[in-house]
Coordinates of C-alpha atoms in Angstrom, one line a residue:
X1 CA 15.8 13.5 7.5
X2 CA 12.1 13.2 7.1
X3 CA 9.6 11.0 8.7
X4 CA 6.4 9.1 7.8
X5 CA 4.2 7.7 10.3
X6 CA 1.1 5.6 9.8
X7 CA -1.2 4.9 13.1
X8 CA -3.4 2.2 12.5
X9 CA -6.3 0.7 15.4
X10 CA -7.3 -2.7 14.9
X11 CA -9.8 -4.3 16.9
X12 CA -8.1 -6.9 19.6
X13 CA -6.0 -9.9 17.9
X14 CA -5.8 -8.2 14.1
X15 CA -2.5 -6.5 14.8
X16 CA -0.9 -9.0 12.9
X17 CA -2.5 -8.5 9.6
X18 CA -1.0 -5.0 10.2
X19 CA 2.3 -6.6 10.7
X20 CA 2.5 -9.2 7.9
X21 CA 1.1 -6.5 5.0
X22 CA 3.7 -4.0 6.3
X23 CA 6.5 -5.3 8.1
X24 CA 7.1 -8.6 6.4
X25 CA 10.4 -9.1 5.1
X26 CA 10.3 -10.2 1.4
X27 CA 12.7 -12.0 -0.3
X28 CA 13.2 -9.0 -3.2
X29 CA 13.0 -5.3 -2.5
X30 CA 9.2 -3.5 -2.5
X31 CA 8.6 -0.6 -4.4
X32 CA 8.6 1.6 -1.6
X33 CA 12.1 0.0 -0.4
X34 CA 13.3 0.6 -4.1
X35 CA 12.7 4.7 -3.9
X36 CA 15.6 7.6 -4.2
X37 CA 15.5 8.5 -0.6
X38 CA 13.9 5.8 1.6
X39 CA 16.7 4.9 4.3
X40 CA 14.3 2.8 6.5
X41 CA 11.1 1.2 7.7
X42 CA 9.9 0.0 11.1
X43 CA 6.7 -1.5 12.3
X44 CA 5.9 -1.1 16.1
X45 CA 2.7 -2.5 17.8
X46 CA 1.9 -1.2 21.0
X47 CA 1.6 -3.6 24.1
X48 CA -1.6 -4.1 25.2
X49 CA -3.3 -6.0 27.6
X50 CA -6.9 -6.4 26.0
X51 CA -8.5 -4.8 23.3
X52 CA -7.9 -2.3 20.4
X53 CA -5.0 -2.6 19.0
X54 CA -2.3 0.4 17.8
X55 CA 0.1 -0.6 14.7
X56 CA 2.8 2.2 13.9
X57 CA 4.2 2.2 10.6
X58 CA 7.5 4.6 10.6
X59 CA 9.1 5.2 7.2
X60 CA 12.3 7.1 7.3
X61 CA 13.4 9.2 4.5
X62 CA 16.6 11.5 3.0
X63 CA 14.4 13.9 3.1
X64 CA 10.7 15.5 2.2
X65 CA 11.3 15.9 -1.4
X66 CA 12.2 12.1 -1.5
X67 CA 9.1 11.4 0.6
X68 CA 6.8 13.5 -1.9
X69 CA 8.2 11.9 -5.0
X70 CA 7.3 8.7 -3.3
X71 CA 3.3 10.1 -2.5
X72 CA 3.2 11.1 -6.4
X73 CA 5.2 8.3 -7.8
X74 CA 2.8 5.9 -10.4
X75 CA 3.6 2.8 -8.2
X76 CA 2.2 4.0 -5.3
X77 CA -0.8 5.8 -6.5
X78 CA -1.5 2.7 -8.5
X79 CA -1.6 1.0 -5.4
X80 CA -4.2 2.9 -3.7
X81 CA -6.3 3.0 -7.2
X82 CA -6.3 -0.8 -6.8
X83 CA -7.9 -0.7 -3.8
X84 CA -10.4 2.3 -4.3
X85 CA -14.2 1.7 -3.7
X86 CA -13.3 -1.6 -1.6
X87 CA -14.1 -1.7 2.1
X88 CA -12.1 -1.6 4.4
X89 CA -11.2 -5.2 6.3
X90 CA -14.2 -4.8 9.2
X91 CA -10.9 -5.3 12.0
X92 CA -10.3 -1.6 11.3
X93 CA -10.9 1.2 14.0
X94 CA -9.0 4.1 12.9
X95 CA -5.9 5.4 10.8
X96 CA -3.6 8.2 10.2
X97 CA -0.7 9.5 9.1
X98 CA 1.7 12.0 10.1
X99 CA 4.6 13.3 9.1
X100 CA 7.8 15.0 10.9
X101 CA 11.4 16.7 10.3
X102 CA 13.9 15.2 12.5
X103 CA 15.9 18.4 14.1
X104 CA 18.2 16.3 16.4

């Protein structure tokens, strides 16, 4: 099995736009949801008192291959060309993304 992980910092109070562009439940499948491979998606948003806030985006997958074929797949760089040159919403701090092989 393969995981993605997207980090994403919002300043306080914007988690949720985090939330309702990844996590929302759709009445039909997504594209990414659709893929040979995907098994799973979960979005966590870390507890904080005050302050920045830290949205998690873990996409779990058969394995890297799937999750590559994904990355290069027309539907998902079509995606991100839809939104090149645009700003980013101002609520943004930081993002990342890493990825892992689960061994256990």
């Amino acid at each position: 099995m393969f995981v993605q992980i997207k980090r994403m910092v919002v300043t306080e109070g914007n988690a949720e736009k985090i939330v309702e562009r990844f996590g929302a439940k759709k009445d039909s499948p997504s594209l990414l949801e659709q893929q040979p491979g995907y098994i799973d998606k979960q979005v966590l948003v870390k507890k904080v008192r005050r302050g920045d806030e830290e949205v998690l985006i873990m996409v779990r997958w058969e394995s890297e291959e799937a999750w590559k074929n994904w990355e290069k797949s027309p539907e998902h760089i079509a995606g991100h060309k839809a939104n090149a040159g645009k700003p980013k919403p101002d609520y943004f701090v930081e993002s990342g993304q890493e990825v892992y092989y689960v061994k256990g």
